[in-house]
Amino acid sequence: MKAIFRARRLRLASGRTSLAALSTALMIGAASPALAQTADAEQPQGNAEIDEEAGVIVVTGFRASVENSIAAKRESNFIVDIVTADDIAGLPDVSIAESLARLPGVTSQRTGGQASAINIRGLSQDLVSPTLNGREQVATSGNRVIEFDQYPSELINQAAVYKTPLASHIEGGIAGKVELKTVRPLDNADAFKATVNLRGLYNDRASESPDVSSYGYRVSGSVQAKLLDDTLGIALGYARLYQPNVATRFVQFDFPIPGTNGSPTRDLNGDGVADSLNFGFEGIQFGGRETRDAAIGVIQWEPTSNLRVLIDGYYSRFRSDVARRGLRVVSPQSGDNQFINPVIANNALIGGRIVNQVGSNGFGFGLGTELVNQDESRRDELYTIGGNIAYDINERVTLAVDVGYSKGTSFFNNAGINLRPYVSTPTGLVRADSVPGLISVDYQLNGTRLPTIRSIGSNFTDLDPAGGGFFLDGQFLVPQADSDELFAAATDLVVGFDESNFLDKLRFGFRYADRRGDRRVTSFNTFGIPGSPLALPGNLVQQAGFSGGYANAGLPNFAVVDIDGAFNLAFGNTLGVRQPTDQIAFDFTIDQSFRIDEETWAGYAQLDFDTELGGLRFHGNVGARYVRTDQSSTVNFADPNLTDNPATPPPARENRRPVTRGRTFNDFLPAVNLILDLSDRDILRMSYSRQISRPRFFELRGSISVNTGSDGNTSGSGGNPDLSPYRANQFDLAYEHYFGNSGVFAVSAYYKDLESYIINGTIPQFNYVDNGITPPPIPGTNIPGNAVGSFSSPINGDGGYVYGIEFQFSKTFVELPAPFDGLGVQLNYAYSKSDLEFPSATSGASINLPLPGLSEHVFNPTVFYEKAGFGARLSTRHRSSFVSPQIGISELILTSAKETVMDAQLSYQFQEGSVLRGLKLLAQVNNLTDEPTRTYWGNVAQTGTIQNFGRTFFLGATYEF
């Protein structure tokens, strides 16, 4: 019976499809680390993956890629959505993140204007597990979250989102798993294949930033060859992206709850309720450039019919240099500022005229202004290499071994200078914000639209040393280095059964992984300048300004300062390239540096079956995975019993001692996937699983940071090495109807019962001294801070759920008469809902909130046309508002507003018979409407951030030979 059903399936996969696309389904179906890399000797031509399936589909063009994805979804043995590409440069998106964000139930968060982090089924990127060629990936983010924009689409041959797990999958990923795959050269029909891709790009907002080019480029090339009678395959690929990194943004700082952390309790409108006075706002231009280089190498060797060897490597390097320039209005809540015609909404100040007054309420200063001049640089490097050997012991037994190593490093440096206005007095220069009445601002917030700024009582282009202008009075350096290193080894044994048996395959496997994350932080925060305040000469200054809607909002022109020149002026170039030395009396912040060590041992057993139920094919898999995790964090704590030697330079401090804290936990993770073929075109899928997602490294850190306010109150935050992972029981039900090979309608429902999740909690009475920590003194004094204060830390919460439903309709309309038979659509809609209780960081009360990153509505429509070489595509990604990731949950929630991002592409592929056959021309626009990202504080009237990235235009060509 099993053979009959299999033959029927293969007949349905014929026609436009061929053997290569079903191998996509097989590759994901075998997804244990060792077996995901190998081919099955039972399959035709000897180049399919280890699985029960057979056949492949040849993919050409976007339309055929859609059909290939549909075929792979149909043949999978769990719930999955797939993006495939025939050519190594076949995907039109800049990074694989943009392609993933078009799948059902998948959304992205934009960094620098392009998709980077991936959310699945309303759950944030922290709960997404990434793999490359079946192996767990490290990150350069300093956490487990990988930034998918580091993976150029030119080098990714397939991307899949696993929405239900198999027991053979690597544990992790309550939201889902993203599996990226590079090319396999022996799968090609041709003995040799090479592709070259070149695209120029232009960003229409880059010209607003000084010294930033609007132009960039994207270039890639790849070679694939089959040698030694098609037993040896080699593939090499390289991709480079050089582009401007620009943004213009307005930021309204947060609205503290009156009476908390020293916030004033002033009732501005006389309604008897204290109003929240915000911390100010800023207008910023980001301008710089970023470069991404990536390369792959693959060696695939099949010397005999029962031995397969695969070695693959991936390397990526990312460089970003961005200048942040603009202006800032600070401290409306400080001093005893005068408020004229205040505008109150939701008991918060959102407008009016504010005049500087100095008083006892605040930090000794009232309303102030600052010039913003910061340089941010980032250097990321990622490399991974793995080897796999699969050997068919006999016709029914296969043994596979996989070994992989990967490492990611990141260095981020934020350097800047402080410039504030000063005025002359009989006693000398003093800060303008210490003189009542000198500084004022009159503005009105407009929700998720840009504000109306009527006036600001400072001239941000005035650096006149005669007084009244802006002077240099401080600077800062905050470098941070992160590394993430992983070694893993896995072995899998597959035993096949006779086709007369309802059992198909029995799988066993074991995996060991050793992972280490390190963070080194240095903080030279606002150290003083000798002889400050200093006037800056004109050769270090130029003028810049805003344009478009930001200029119309009233944001004024401002001065841009050469930061390196300002540093050299202040220190006589004794710092060289601004390296931290003992010339500056601030040491490395050892207490914020940490190391995470994590070892895991996992074993699994999985039974694949294929039989008949009521005359219908009934197949799937049942299995379980057992995982043991040993996690710890090592930090250096200040020890009151140790004496520091001032002669010892940082970071080797002698009053610190290493402390390691952690825990071990075990998880039993069953996974069941049941599939009933209702007809040749209709499939019903049911799944139950238990899954975990491990905490972020930053949450597991043992380090603690402490601050003391001017009132002596102590507050701090830190990590929790004793955290348990997220744990969830998951239920899925899916129905799929296929329109032959040309389309699918699918509906999926899911429910995730969260037994454990991670939230930020606050301990209001935390004794720092008893925990070996001496609070810093009150600023400007030698008086120590209070021994007892508030402490915020990640903790485990329990009891909550996430549920939702997804609809997918994908169709190429081959039935229509020419020329309309080239038309196609992809329509994806997802609805998600969650219910969790979070403790307030301020009042301690329980707050019911959706999970951070969860958009209730996600809609991704795409309309495309391909005919006679001509191609056109219009894609949209829409998501409703969602709660932004929170540092500490309070009654004031930062929420990201809804957004709709549109992309368009035109292309022409020269056809058979043309002397230019193999050449494809294309033009595309990303972010067609220059959609901003927007946030607000609890209420839409309380603006958060409004940020525009501009449109990016591409024009280029791809040539294959």
Short mmCIF file of C-alpha atoms in Angstrom, two decimals, residues 3 38 63 156 159 165 197 223 263 294 330 333 392 394 407 517 550 583 691 782 801 835 857 905 939:
data_model
loop_
_atom_site.label_atom_id
_atom_site.label_comp_id
_atom_site.label_asym_id
_atom_site.label_seq_id
_atom_site.Cartn_x
_atom_site.Cartn_y
_atom_site.Cartn_z
CA ALA A 3 4.31 1.94 -2.61
CA THR A 38 23.44 13.76 3.14
CA ARG A 63 7.20 31.98 -10.96
CA ILE A 156 21.39 31.26 -0.11
CA ALA A 159 15.28 29.21 3.18
CA PRO A 165 9.50 20.41 15.00
CA ASN A 197 25.45 39.67 -10.65
CA VAL A 223 30.93 28.94 -9.82
CA SER A 263 10.39 62.48 38.92
CA ALA A 294 30.30 37.12 2.24
CA VAL A 330 16.74 68.00 27.60
CA GLN A 333 11.22 67.70 34.09
CA ASP A 392 24.99 3.19 3.82
CA ASN A 394 23.44 -1.87 3.74
CA LYS A 407 32.38 31.79 15.59
CA GLY A 517 29.62 33.85 24.71
CA TYR A 550 11.49 67.38 9.26
CA GLN A 583 45.59 59.60 31.01
CA GLN A 691 9.72 22.95 22.79
CA ASN A 782 32.15 61.49 48.31
CA TYR A 801 -0.56 31.40 25.93
CA ASP A 835 -2.20 36.50 27.08
CA HIS A 857 -2.47 41.29 12.12
CA GLN A 905 10.77 44.95 -9.34
CA ASN A 939 -0.85 56.37 24.23
#
